[in-house]
Amino acid sequence: PPWWGTWWARAMYLLLFIALALTAWNTQVKRIRWRHQVEMQQFEAQKLIEVDAMKSRFFANISHEFRTPITLILGPIEKMLSRHQDMASQHDLNIMQRNARRLLRLINQLLDLSKLEAGRMKLQARVENIVDLVNRFVQLFESQAKLKGINLQFSAEKKGILIYVDREKIENIIYNLVANALKFTPDGGTVIVNVRERDQEYVQITVSDSGPGIAQDQLERVFDRFYQVDDSKTRQHEGTGIGLALTKELVELHRGKISVVSSDLGSTFTVLLPLGKEHLTADEIAAEDIAATAQPEVDLMSAESTILKDVSPQPATMADRSAPRLLIVEDNADLRAFMREVLQPAYQIKDAADGRQGIELALKMIPDLIISDVMMPGCDGFELCRILKTDERTSHIPIILLTARASIESKVEGLETGADDYIIKPFDERELKARVANLIELRRKLRQRFRLGQQESEMDITSMDDKFLKRAKEIINSHMTDSDFTIDIFARQVGFGKTQLYRKIKALTDFSPHLYIRFLRLQHAASLLKSRADNITQVSYQVGFNSPAHFAKAFRRQFGMSPSDFVRQADARGKSS
């Protein structure tokens, strides 16, 4: 037979087929393994994303859990500090206050690190004079430096250097570097902070101290998280190893660099921040209105604190029913009790333990002001604010959001839901009193402006309140000649209960519904008398009065003159013009 038909040729065919089959099988196995490996990598990546999200939620929740107890520690301490005059008590209370504030700062730093890890911390940069910014913040440490006899100096080659930075994060950087320098500088030493331009590309900030220095083999690890310099000269100082790690992350978030040099004569930390804004994305440049909401972080190591102008009203007794009504919505019973104790002497207070209960109580009582926590079970503060601000019955009520979330994003979210103010835990009780009193006073002035005859459109009220007043006025105008138009009919046509209508009209105009109806009727009567459309008796019937005598009495009470005198005065003005 031909060679391709021989037994050995057939054996070769079989071997070739087996080889091809094995190759195909091996290729398929590899493809399956590769696909499985890719799926595992995708699964692990998804798990990492979920873990990061869980970690972020955990830190947000733990922030709330930590800040609320710290509020309940700092609040009573500050109250006791204002009452105790003896030096021994003052000394002990100051120690407690200082350490509670230090604990708060450590919590904030841990939260910032977690946000950086999860990629959730974003820059909100705007143009700042970095010289003024650093100088003002360094000044906060002067009292602490004097206590240790440390010579704290600030210098700059120019009075002003403009740079795009996130103010809050730069303050955190300066705080950590200066606080670290003061901590390791012995009594009588020197700390120097300098700001200057470098190569027309960077702003250079240096913080130098005359401390014991850092060993050369440890320099490269000072920015590691939770790392403590293991040196006998520095182990005597407290520290967590968080501050410098966070500082490095915040500098790099600005696309900057940080370095350190050290010797036995001290250490110098150098921060380089790029000039211009080419290194920033559009999302990292803050709009002016958002940037303006950022509040400089208060120096927690200073005994001084900035408090709003105190316009607190005179204390009212518990039985004083004319005192403003407040609703406190807070899931922590201790914090509810603390705020009630702080505010009770001046206000009538009701409280609710969660958002749903708070909404129900707000609709029932129509308070003059609401203080609500943000993080609550069931319905959070943002949702409560959104619901009440879009309900015509409650849209006029000022709302203060109380929260442990200190980021600008959280503040903006709160303000976008219609909140009138934002207080971050822990808070000073004087700040709480002042903010409440300021909003109550603002509402009183708005009512006063209405009574003086200012148009609703000219007043600083929400569009929903403006629409409500216009609708209420239209209803009253449609019943202008109806002497049988009652509050019951008014409330039914507006769609409110009588109590809700009373409190809504009272809050916006300072009139009861009955007096508001009379006010508008007499305003209409005045315009009719000016135009001499009819005589006084006919006008009184046209605006819903059954008795001309009653009309004349009410007219005199509102305008300070009789209808006939009003007509004569209007005629005289018409002739003179």
PDB file of C-alpha atoms in Angstrom, residues 18-305:
ATOM      1  CA  ILE A  18      -4.562  13.147  20.192  1.00  0.00           C
ATOM      2  CA  ALA A  19      -2.047  16.034  20.262  1.00  0.00           C
ATOM      3  CA  LEU A  20      -4.575  18.424  18.684  1.00  0.00           C
ATOM      4  CA  ALA A  21      -7.273  17.289  21.108  1.00  0.00           C
ATOM      5  CA  LEU A  22      -4.944  17.750  24.063  1.00  0.00           C
ATOM      6  CA  THR A  23      -3.914  21.206  22.794  1.00  0.00           C
ATOM      7  CA  ALA A  24      -7.547  22.238  22.357  1.00  0.00           C
ATOM      8  CA  TRP A  25      -8.449  20.866  25.780  1.00  0.00           C
ATOM      9  CA  ASN A  26      -5.466  22.613  27.394  1.00  0.00           C
ATOM     10  CA  THR A  27      -6.359  25.902  25.661  1.00  0.00           C
ATOM     11  CA  GLN A  28      -9.941  25.605  26.867  1.00  0.00           C
ATOM     12  CA  VAL A  29      -8.781  24.879  30.427  1.00  0.00           C
ATOM     13  CA  LYS A  30      -6.479  27.905  30.335  1.00  0.00           C
ATOM     14  CA  ARG A  31      -9.310  30.077  28.984  1.00  0.00           C
ATOM     15  CA  ILE A  32     -11.615  28.879  31.764  1.00  0.00           C
ATOM     16  CA  ARG A  33      -8.927  29.482  34.378  1.00  0.00           C
ATOM     17  CA  TRP A  34      -8.222  32.959  32.958  1.00  0.00           C
ATOM     18  CA  ARG A  35     -11.935  33.806  32.902  1.00  0.00           C
ATOM     19  CA  HIS A  36     -12.271  32.520  36.456  1.00  0.00           C
ATOM     20  CA  GLN A  37      -9.242  34.583  37.511  1.00  0.00           C
ATOM     21  CA  VAL A  38     -10.704  37.719  35.894  1.00  0.00           C
ATOM     22  CA  GLU A  39     -14.048  37.062  37.583  1.00  0.00           C
ATOM     23  CA  MET A  40     -12.282  36.585  40.920  1.00  0.00           C
ATOM     24  CA  GLN A  41     -10.365  39.824  40.435  1.00  0.00           C
ATOM     25  CA  GLN A  42     -13.578  41.648  39.545  1.00  0.00           C
ATOM     26  CA  PHE A  43     -15.291  40.053  42.532  1.00  0.00           C
ATOM     27  CA  GLU A  44     -12.438  41.071  44.832  1.00  0.00           C
ATOM     28  CA  ALA A  45     -12.425  44.595  43.368  1.00  0.00           C
ATOM     29  CA  GLN A  46     -16.180  44.857  43.926  1.00  0.00           C
ATOM     30  CA  LYS A  47     -15.739  43.539  47.453  1.00  0.00           C
ATOM     31  CA  LEU A  48     -13.048  46.152  48.104  1.00  0.00           C
ATOM     32  CA  ILE A  49     -15.402  48.863  46.831  1.00  0.00           C
ATOM     33  CA  GLU A  50     -18.149  47.533  49.100  1.00  0.00           C
ATOM     34  CA  VAL A  51     -15.749  47.336  52.046  1.00  0.00           C
ATOM     35  CA  ASP A  52     -14.648  50.934  51.403  1.00  0.00           C
ATOM     36  CA  ALA A  53     -18.278  52.011  51.259  1.00  0.00           C
ATOM     37  CA  MET A  54     -19.049  50.095  54.448  1.00  0.00           C
ATOM     38  CA  LYS A  55     -16.007  51.612  56.122  1.00  0.00           C
ATOM     39  CA  SER A  56     -17.065  55.113  55.090  1.00  0.00           C
ATOM     40  CA  ARG A  57     -20.573  54.502  56.423  1.00  0.00           C
ATOM     41  CA  PHE A  58     -19.096  53.058  59.591  1.00  0.00           C
ATOM     42  CA  PHE A  59     -16.912  56.113  60.172  1.00  0.00           C
ATOM     43  CA  ALA A  60     -19.818  58.449  59.427  1.00  0.00           C
ATOM     44  CA  ASN A  61     -21.973  56.596  61.945  1.00  0.00           C
ATOM     45  CA  ILE A  62     -19.229  56.319  64.540  1.00  0.00           C
ATOM     46  CA  SER A  63     -18.625  60.047  64.107  1.00  0.00           C
ATOM     47  CA  HIS A  64     -22.208  60.674  65.143  1.00  0.00           C
ATOM     48  CA  GLU A  65     -21.891  58.268  68.053  1.00  0.00           C
ATOM     49  CA  PHE A  66     -18.668  59.918  69.284  1.00  0.00           C
ATOM     50  CA  ARG A  67     -19.637  63.545  68.756  1.00  0.00           C
ATOM     51  CA  THR A  68     -22.906  63.316  70.666  1.00  0.00           C
ATOM     52  CA  PRO A  69     -21.270  62.092  73.921  1.00  0.00           C
ATOM     53  CA  ILE A  70     -18.516  64.698  73.497  1.00  0.00           C
ATOM     54  CA  THR A  71     -21.213  67.369  73.211  1.00  0.00           C
ATOM     55  CA  LEU A  72     -22.691  66.082  76.456  1.00  0.00           C
ATOM     56  CA  ILE A  73     -19.243  66.251  78.073  1.00  0.00           C
ATOM     57  CA  LEU A  74     -18.228  69.686  76.796  1.00  0.00           C
ATOM     58  CA  GLY A  75     -21.638  71.307  77.331  1.00  0.00           C
ATOM     59  CA  PRO A  76     -21.899  70.694  81.093  1.00  0.00           C
ATOM     60  CA  ILE A  77     -18.174  71.443  81.533  1.00  0.00           C
ATOM     61  CA  GLU A  78     -18.572  74.865  79.917  1.00  0.00           C
ATOM     62  CA  LYS A  79     -21.650  75.532  82.034  1.00  0.00           C
ATOM     63  CA  MET A  80     -19.726  74.586  85.198  1.00  0.00           C
ATOM     64  CA  LEU A  81     -16.790  76.768  84.133  1.00  0.00           C
ATOM     65  CA  SER A  82     -19.120  79.771  84.011  1.00  0.00           C
ATOM     66  CA  ARG A  83     -20.430  78.994  87.511  1.00  0.00           C
ATOM     67  CA  HIS A  84     -17.374  77.856  89.500  1.00  0.00           C
ATOM     68  CA  GLN A  85     -15.177  80.698  90.610  1.00  0.00           C
ATOM     69  CA  ASP A  86     -12.676  78.902  92.839  1.00  0.00           C
ATOM     70  CA  MET A  87      -9.304  78.248  91.222  1.00  0.00           C
ATOM     71  CA  ALA A  88      -9.168  74.531  92.073  1.00  0.00           C
ATOM     72  CA  SER A  89     -12.453  73.774  90.315  1.00  0.00           C
ATOM     73  CA  GLN A  90     -11.527  75.974  87.359  1.00  0.00           C
ATOM     74  CA  HIS A  91      -8.221  74.124  86.997  1.00  0.00           C
ATOM     75  CA  ASP A  92      -9.850  70.678  87.008  1.00  0.00           C
ATOM     76  CA  LEU A  93     -12.596  71.734  84.615  1.00  0.00           C
ATOM     77  CA  ASN A  94     -10.074  73.283  82.216  1.00  0.00           C
ATOM     78  CA  ILE A  95      -8.184  69.970  82.114  1.00  0.00           C
ATOM     79  CA  MET A  96     -11.426  68.112  81.350  1.00  0.00           C
ATOM     80  CA  GLN A  97     -12.379  70.615  78.657  1.00  0.00           C
ATOM     81  CA  ARG A  98      -8.952  70.549  77.021  1.00  0.00           C
ATOM     82  CA  ASN A  99      -8.873  66.749  76.817  1.00  0.00           C
ATOM     83  CA  ALA A 100     -12.440  66.475  75.529  1.00  0.00           C
ATOM     84  CA  ARG A 101     -11.522  68.897  72.750  1.00  0.00           C
ATOM     85  CA  ARG A 102      -8.371  66.904  72.026  1.00  0.00           C
ATOM     86  CA  LEU A 103     -10.467  63.747  71.740  1.00  0.00           C
ATOM     87  CA  LEU A 104     -12.726  65.537  69.266  1.00  0.00           C
ATOM     88  CA  ARG A 105      -9.761  66.539  67.135  1.00  0.00           C
ATOM     89  CA  LEU A 106      -8.459  62.951  67.043  1.00  0.00           C
ATOM     90  CA  ILE A 107     -11.893  61.771  65.896  1.00  0.00           C
ATOM     91  CA  ASN A 108     -11.891  64.385  63.134  1.00  0.00           C
ATOM     92  CA  GLN A 109      -8.439  63.279  61.981  1.00  0.00           C
ATOM     93  CA  LEU A 110      -9.453  59.608  61.854  1.00  0.00           C
ATOM     94  CA  LEU A 111     -12.520  60.536  59.838  1.00  0.00           C
ATOM     95  CA  ASP A 112     -10.443  62.582  57.411  1.00  0.00           C
ATOM     96  CA  LEU A 113      -8.045  59.665  56.931  1.00  0.00           C
ATOM     97  CA  SER A 114     -10.924  57.304  56.230  1.00  0.00           C
ATOM     98  CA  LYS A 115     -12.342  59.709  53.635  1.00  0.00           C
ATOM     99  CA  LEU A 116      -8.952  59.981  51.953  1.00  0.00           C
ATOM    100  CA  GLU A 117      -8.639  56.185  51.864  1.00  0.00           C
ATOM    101  CA  ALA A 118     -12.071  55.832  50.288  1.00  0.00           C
ATOM    102  CA  GLY A 119     -11.350  58.629  47.797  1.00  0.00           C
ATOM    103  CA  ARG A 120     -14.310  60.615  49.129  1.00  0.00           C
ATOM    104  CA  MET A 121     -12.414  63.704  50.245  1.00  0.00           C
ATOM    105  CA  LYS A 122     -12.549  66.355  47.536  1.00  0.00           C
ATOM    106  CA  LEU A 123     -10.880  69.731  47.255  1.00  0.00           C
ATOM    107  CA  GLN A 124     -13.014  72.866  47.333  1.00  0.00           C
ATOM    108  CA  ALA A 125     -10.282  75.307  46.333  1.00  0.00           C
ATOM    109  CA  ARG A 126     -10.641  79.032  45.833  1.00  0.00           C
ATOM    110  CA  VAL A 127      -8.259  81.988  45.715  1.00  0.00           C
ATOM    111  CA  GLU A 128      -6.800  82.783  49.142  1.00  0.00           C
ATOM    112  CA  ASN A 129      -4.075  85.074  50.422  1.00  0.00           C
ATOM    113  CA  ILE A 130      -1.926  82.313  51.863  1.00  0.00           C
ATOM    114  CA  VAL A 131       0.177  84.771  53.893  1.00  0.00           C
ATOM    115  CA  ASP A 132      -2.855  86.116  55.779  1.00  0.00           C
ATOM    116  CA  LEU A 133      -4.353  82.654  56.115  1.00  0.00           C
ATOM    117  CA  VAL A 134      -1.248  81.117  57.693  1.00  0.00           C
ATOM    118  CA  ASN A 135      -0.518  84.190  59.834  1.00  0.00           C
ATOM    119  CA  ARG A 136      -4.030  84.314  61.316  1.00  0.00           C
ATOM    120  CA  PHE A 137      -3.944  80.633  62.146  1.00  0.00           C
ATOM    121  CA  VAL A 138      -0.465  80.796  63.684  1.00  0.00           C
ATOM    122  CA  GLN A 139      -1.682  83.612  65.950  1.00  0.00           C
ATOM    123  CA  LEU A 140      -4.130  81.179  67.549  1.00  0.00           C
ATOM    124  CA  PHE A 141      -1.134  79.362  69.062  1.00  0.00           C
ATOM    125  CA  GLU A 142       0.409  82.454  70.684  1.00  0.00           C
ATOM    126  CA  SER A 143      -1.200  81.907  74.091  1.00  0.00           C
ATOM    127  CA  GLN A 144      -0.099  78.258  74.138  1.00  0.00           C
ATOM    128  CA  ALA A 145       3.450  79.246  73.125  1.00  0.00           C
ATOM    129  CA  LYS A 146       3.611  81.857  75.897  1.00  0.00           C
ATOM    130  CA  LEU A 147       2.594  79.258  78.486  1.00  0.00           C
ATOM    131  CA  LYS A 148       5.687  77.219  77.542  1.00  0.00           C
ATOM    132  CA  GLY A 149       7.891  80.268  77.111  1.00  0.00           C
ATOM    133  CA  ILE A 150       8.368  79.422  73.423  1.00  0.00           C
ATOM    134  CA  ASN A 151       9.228  82.200  70.983  1.00  0.00           C
ATOM    135  CA  LEU A 152       6.688  81.680  68.162  1.00  0.00           C
ATOM    136  CA  GLN A 153       7.603  83.725  65.070  1.00  0.00           C
ATOM    137  CA  PHE A 154       5.934  84.269  61.704  1.00  0.00           C
ATOM    138  CA  SER A 155       7.593  85.797  58.645  1.00  0.00           C
ATOM    139  CA  ALA A 156       6.810  86.215  54.937  1.00  0.00           C
ATOM    140  CA  GLU A 157       8.689  87.791  52.050  1.00  0.00           C
ATOM    141  CA  LYS A 158       5.478  89.390  50.721  1.00  0.00           C
ATOM    142  CA  LYS A 159       2.333  90.761  52.326  1.00  0.00           C
ATOM    143  CA  GLY A 160       0.177  88.798  49.955  1.00  0.00           C
ATOM    144  CA  ILE A 161       0.538  85.665  47.822  1.00  0.00           C
ATOM    145  CA  LEU A 162      -2.608  84.463  46.048  1.00  0.00           C
ATOM    146  CA  ILE A 163      -3.061  80.739  45.582  1.00  0.00           C
ATOM    147  CA  TYR A 164      -5.865  78.250  44.951  1.00  0.00           C
ATOM    148  CA  VAL A 165      -6.290  76.185  48.130  1.00  0.00           C
ATOM    149  CA  ASP A 166      -8.994  74.564  50.211  1.00  0.00           C
ATOM    150  CA  ARG A 167      -9.060  76.793  53.312  1.00  0.00           C
ATOM    151  CA  GLU A 168     -10.272  74.103  55.707  1.00  0.00           C
ATOM    152  CA  LYS A 169      -7.605  71.621  54.643  1.00  0.00           C
ATOM    153  CA  ILE A 170      -4.788  74.190  54.663  1.00  0.00           C
ATOM    154  CA  GLU A 171      -5.769  75.161  58.205  1.00  0.00           C
ATOM    155  CA  ASN A 172      -5.570  71.490  59.131  1.00  0.00           C
ATOM    156  CA  ILE A 173      -2.078  71.276  57.612  1.00  0.00           C
ATOM    157  CA  ILE A 174      -0.839  74.374  59.476  1.00  0.00           C
ATOM    158  CA  TYR A 175      -2.470  73.229  62.704  1.00  0.00           C
ATOM    159  CA  ASN A 176      -0.771  69.832  62.623  1.00  0.00           C
ATOM    160  CA  LEU A 177       2.676  71.216  61.756  1.00  0.00           C
ATOM    161  CA  VAL A 178       2.646  74.047  64.311  1.00  0.00           C
ATOM    162  CA  ALA A 179       1.083  71.891  67.039  1.00  0.00           C
ATOM    163  CA  ASN A 180       3.721  69.219  66.382  1.00  0.00           C
ATOM    164  CA  ALA A 181       6.525  71.803  66.554  1.00  0.00           C
ATOM    165  CA  LEU A 182       5.243  73.261  69.839  1.00  0.00           C
ATOM    166  CA  LYS A 183       4.835  69.788  71.316  1.00  0.00           C
ATOM    167  CA  PHE A 184       8.458  68.798  70.715  1.00  0.00           C
ATOM    168  CA  THR A 185      10.069  72.181  71.392  1.00  0.00           C
ATOM    169  CA  PRO A 186      11.365  72.489  74.972  1.00  0.00           C
ATOM    170  CA  ASP A 187      10.399  75.404  77.208  1.00  0.00           C
ATOM    171  CA  GLY A 188      12.223  78.547  76.142  1.00  0.00           C
ATOM    172  CA  GLY A 189      12.756  77.243  72.599  1.00  0.00           C
ATOM    173  CA  THR A 190      11.815  78.753  69.246  1.00  0.00           C
ATOM    174  CA  VAL A 191       9.319  77.884  66.510  1.00  0.00           C
ATOM    175  CA  ILE A 192       9.492  79.787  63.205  1.00  0.00           C
ATOM    176  CA  VAL A 193       6.835  79.704  60.472  1.00  0.00           C
ATOM    177  CA  ASN A 194       7.787  81.192  57.099  1.00  0.00           C
ATOM    178  CA  VAL A 195       5.857  81.694  53.839  1.00  0.00           C
ATOM    179  CA  ARG A 196       7.470  82.625  50.523  1.00  0.00           C
ATOM    180  CA  GLU A 197       7.347  81.998  46.773  1.00  0.00           C
ATOM    181  CA  ARG A 198       9.755  79.471  45.289  1.00  0.00           C
ATOM    182  CA  ASP A 199      10.848  79.511  41.649  1.00  0.00           C
ATOM    183  CA  GLN A 200       7.595  81.308  40.734  1.00  0.00           C
ATOM    184  CA  GLU A 201       5.966  77.864  40.668  1.00  0.00           C
ATOM    185  CA  TYR A 202       5.271  77.073  44.295  1.00  0.00           C
ATOM    186  CA  VAL A 203       4.386  78.603  47.626  1.00  0.00           C
ATOM    187  CA  GLN A 204       6.777  77.298  50.255  1.00  0.00           C
ATOM    188  CA  ILE A 205       5.640  77.032  53.881  1.00  0.00           C
ATOM    189  CA  THR A 206       8.291  76.024  56.416  1.00  0.00           C
ATOM    190  CA  VAL A 207       7.821  75.238  60.094  1.00  0.00           C
ATOM    191  CA  SER A 208      11.099  75.033  62.025  1.00  0.00           C
ATOM    192  CA  ASP A 209      11.585  74.178  65.686  1.00  0.00           C
ATOM    193  CA  SER A 210      14.477  73.973  68.126  1.00  0.00           C
ATOM    194  CA  GLY A 211      13.451  70.587  69.474  1.00  0.00           C
ATOM    195  CA  PRO A 212      15.595  67.464  69.945  1.00  0.00           C
ATOM    196  CA  GLY A 213      15.345  66.449  66.289  1.00  0.00           C
ATOM    197  CA  ILE A 214      14.504  63.137  64.648  1.00  0.00           C
ATOM    198  CA  ALA A 215      16.956  60.305  64.068  1.00  0.00           C
ATOM    199  CA  GLN A 216      18.022  60.011  60.405  1.00  0.00           C
ATOM    200  CA  ASP A 217      16.876  56.391  60.104  1.00  0.00           C
ATOM    201  CA  GLN A 218      13.381  57.424  61.204  1.00  0.00           C
ATOM    202  CA  LEU A 219      12.924  60.500  59.010  1.00  0.00           C
ATOM    203  CA  GLU A 220      11.425  58.583  56.089  1.00  0.00           C
ATOM    204  CA  ARG A 221       8.764  57.047  58.349  1.00  0.00           C
ATOM    205  CA  VAL A 222       7.470  60.164  60.140  1.00  0.00           C
ATOM    206  CA  PHE A 223       4.623  60.474  57.614  1.00  0.00           C
ATOM    207  CA  ASP A 224       3.531  56.832  57.992  1.00  0.00           C
ATOM    208  CA  ARG A 225       0.149  56.320  59.564  1.00  0.00           C
ATOM    209  CA  PHE A 226       0.174  55.583  63.300  1.00  0.00           C
ATOM    210  CA  TYR A 227       3.994  55.612  63.360  1.00  0.00           C
ATOM    211  CA  GLN A 228       5.603  57.012  66.503  1.00  0.00           C
ATOM    212  CA  VAL A 229       9.215  58.170  66.492  1.00  0.00           C
ATOM    213  CA  ASP A 230      10.878  55.558  68.669  1.00  0.00           C
ATOM    214  CA  ASP A 231      13.383  57.740  70.434  1.00  0.00           C
ATOM    215  CA  SER A 232      13.866  58.208  74.157  1.00  0.00           C
ATOM    216  CA  LYS A 233      13.874  61.973  73.793  1.00  0.00           C
ATOM    217  CA  THR A 234      10.453  61.979  72.158  1.00  0.00           C
ATOM    218  CA  ARG A 235       8.593  59.057  73.713  1.00  0.00           C
ATOM    219  CA  GLN A 236       7.704  61.281  76.663  1.00  0.00           C
ATOM    220  CA  HIS A 237       5.250  63.155  74.409  1.00  0.00           C
ATOM    221  CA  GLU A 238       1.721  62.014  73.659  1.00  0.00           C
ATOM    222  CA  GLY A 239       0.743  61.264  70.094  1.00  0.00           C
ATOM    223  CA  THR A 240      -1.088  58.897  67.778  1.00  0.00           C
ATOM    224  CA  GLY A 241       0.921  59.204  64.586  1.00  0.00           C
ATOM    225  CA  ILE A 242      -2.171  60.461  62.773  1.00  0.00           C
ATOM    226  CA  GLY A 243      -1.433  64.189  62.433  1.00  0.00           C
ATOM    227  CA  LEU A 244       1.600  64.091  60.123  1.00  0.00           C
ATOM    228  CA  ALA A 245       0.157  61.249  58.034  1.00  0.00           C
ATOM    229  CA  LEU A 246      -2.997  63.290  57.496  1.00  0.00           C
ATOM    230  CA  THR A 247      -0.912  66.385  56.731  1.00  0.00           C
ATOM    231  CA  LYS A 248       0.969  64.531  53.974  1.00  0.00           C
ATOM    232  CA  GLU A 249      -2.293  63.259  52.456  1.00  0.00           C
ATOM    233  CA  LEU A 250      -3.824  66.766  52.475  1.00  0.00           C
ATOM    234  CA  VAL A 251      -0.717  68.304  50.894  1.00  0.00           C
ATOM    235  CA  GLU A 252      -0.736  65.670  48.139  1.00  0.00           C
ATOM    236  CA  LEU A 253      -4.458  66.284  47.622  1.00  0.00           C
ATOM    237  CA  HIS A 254      -3.388  69.829  46.624  1.00  0.00           C
ATOM    238  CA  ARG A 255      -0.792  68.234  44.237  1.00  0.00           C
ATOM    239  CA  GLY A 256       1.882  69.511  46.617  1.00  0.00           C
ATOM    240  CA  LYS A 257       4.908  68.007  48.342  1.00  0.00           C
ATOM    241  CA  ILE A 258       6.045  67.801  51.956  1.00  0.00           C
ATOM    242  CA  SER A 259       9.497  66.976  53.297  1.00  0.00           C
ATOM    243  CA  VAL A 260      11.430  67.123  56.549  1.00  0.00           C
ATOM    244  CA  VAL A 261      15.069  67.654  57.498  1.00  0.00           C
ATOM    245  CA  SER A 262      16.320  67.243  61.029  1.00  0.00           C
ATOM    246  CA  SER A 263      19.393  67.481  63.202  1.00  0.00           C
ATOM    247  CA  ASP A 264      20.203  67.723  66.888  1.00  0.00           C
ATOM    248  CA  LEU A 265      19.327  71.443  66.656  1.00  0.00           C
ATOM    249  CA  GLY A 266      15.738  70.831  65.556  1.00  0.00           C
ATOM    250  CA  SER A 267      13.512  69.881  62.635  1.00  0.00           C
ATOM    251  CA  THR A 268      12.162  71.764  59.623  1.00  0.00           C
ATOM    252  CA  PHE A 269       9.051  70.680  57.753  1.00  0.00           C
ATOM    253  CA  THR A 270       8.657  72.142  54.249  1.00  0.00           C
ATOM    254  CA  VAL A 271       5.394  72.229  52.310  1.00  0.00           C
ATOM    255  CA  LEU A 272       5.336  73.116  48.598  1.00  0.00           C
ATOM    256  CA  LEU A 273       1.978  74.068  47.067  1.00  0.00           C
ATOM    257  CA  PRO A 274       1.725  74.762  43.307  1.00  0.00           C
ATOM    258  CA  LEU A 275       0.677  78.224  42.125  1.00  0.00           C
ATOM    259  CA  GLY A 276      -2.062  78.730  39.539  1.00  0.00           C
ATOM    260  CA  LYS A 277      -4.985  76.388  38.954  1.00  0.00           C
ATOM    261  CA  GLU A 278      -3.872  74.274  35.989  1.00  0.00           C
ATOM    262  CA  HIS A 279      -3.235  71.340  38.329  1.00  0.00           C
ATOM    263  CA  LEU A 280      -6.859  71.387  39.552  1.00  0.00           C
ATOM    264  CA  THR A 281      -9.926  69.900  37.896  1.00  0.00           C
ATOM    265  CA  ALA A 282     -13.102  71.935  37.412  1.00  0.00           C
ATOM    266  CA  ASP A 283     -14.807  70.000  40.231  1.00  0.00           C
ATOM    267  CA  GLU A 284     -12.015  70.939  42.638  1.00  0.00           C
ATOM    268  CA  ILE A 285     -12.541  74.699  42.210  1.00  0.00           C
ATOM    269  CA  ALA A 286     -15.312  75.876  44.513  1.00  0.00           C
ATOM    270  CA  ALA A 287     -18.046  78.284  43.531  1.00  0.00           C
ATOM    271  CA  GLU A 288     -17.971  81.442  45.648  1.00  0.00           C
ATOM    272  CA  ASP A 289     -21.277  80.806  47.349  1.00  0.00           C
ATOM    273  CA  ILE A 290     -20.289  77.290  48.378  1.00  0.00           C
ATOM    274  CA  ALA A 291     -16.827  78.335  49.492  1.00  0.00           C
ATOM    275  CA  ALA A 292     -18.332  81.106  51.569  1.00  0.00           C
ATOM    276  CA  THR A 293     -20.129  78.547  53.718  1.00  0.00           C
ATOM    277  CA  ALA A 294     -16.844  77.153  54.990  1.00  0.00           C
ATOM    278  CA  GLN A 295     -16.148  78.121  58.574  1.00  0.00           C
ATOM    279  CA  PRO A 296     -12.560  78.288  59.832  1.00  0.00           C
ATOM    280  CA  GLU A 297     -11.977  75.508  62.286  1.00  0.00           C
ATOM    281  CA  VAL A 298     -11.658  76.801  65.831  1.00  0.00           C
ATOM    282  CA  ASP A 299      -8.332  76.190  67.495  1.00  0.00           C
ATOM    283  CA  LEU A 300      -9.149  73.442  69.958  1.00  0.00           C
ATOM    284  CA  MET A 301      -6.008  74.029  72.014  1.00  0.00           C
ATOM    285  CA  SER A 302      -6.882  77.634  72.711  1.00  0.00           C
ATOM    286  CA  ALA A 303      -8.979  78.652  75.668  1.00  0.00           C
ATOM    287  CA  GLU A 304     -10.615  81.328  73.560  1.00  0.00           C
ATOM    288  CA  SER A 305     -13.565  80.643  71.289  1.00  0.00           C
TER     289      SER A 305
END
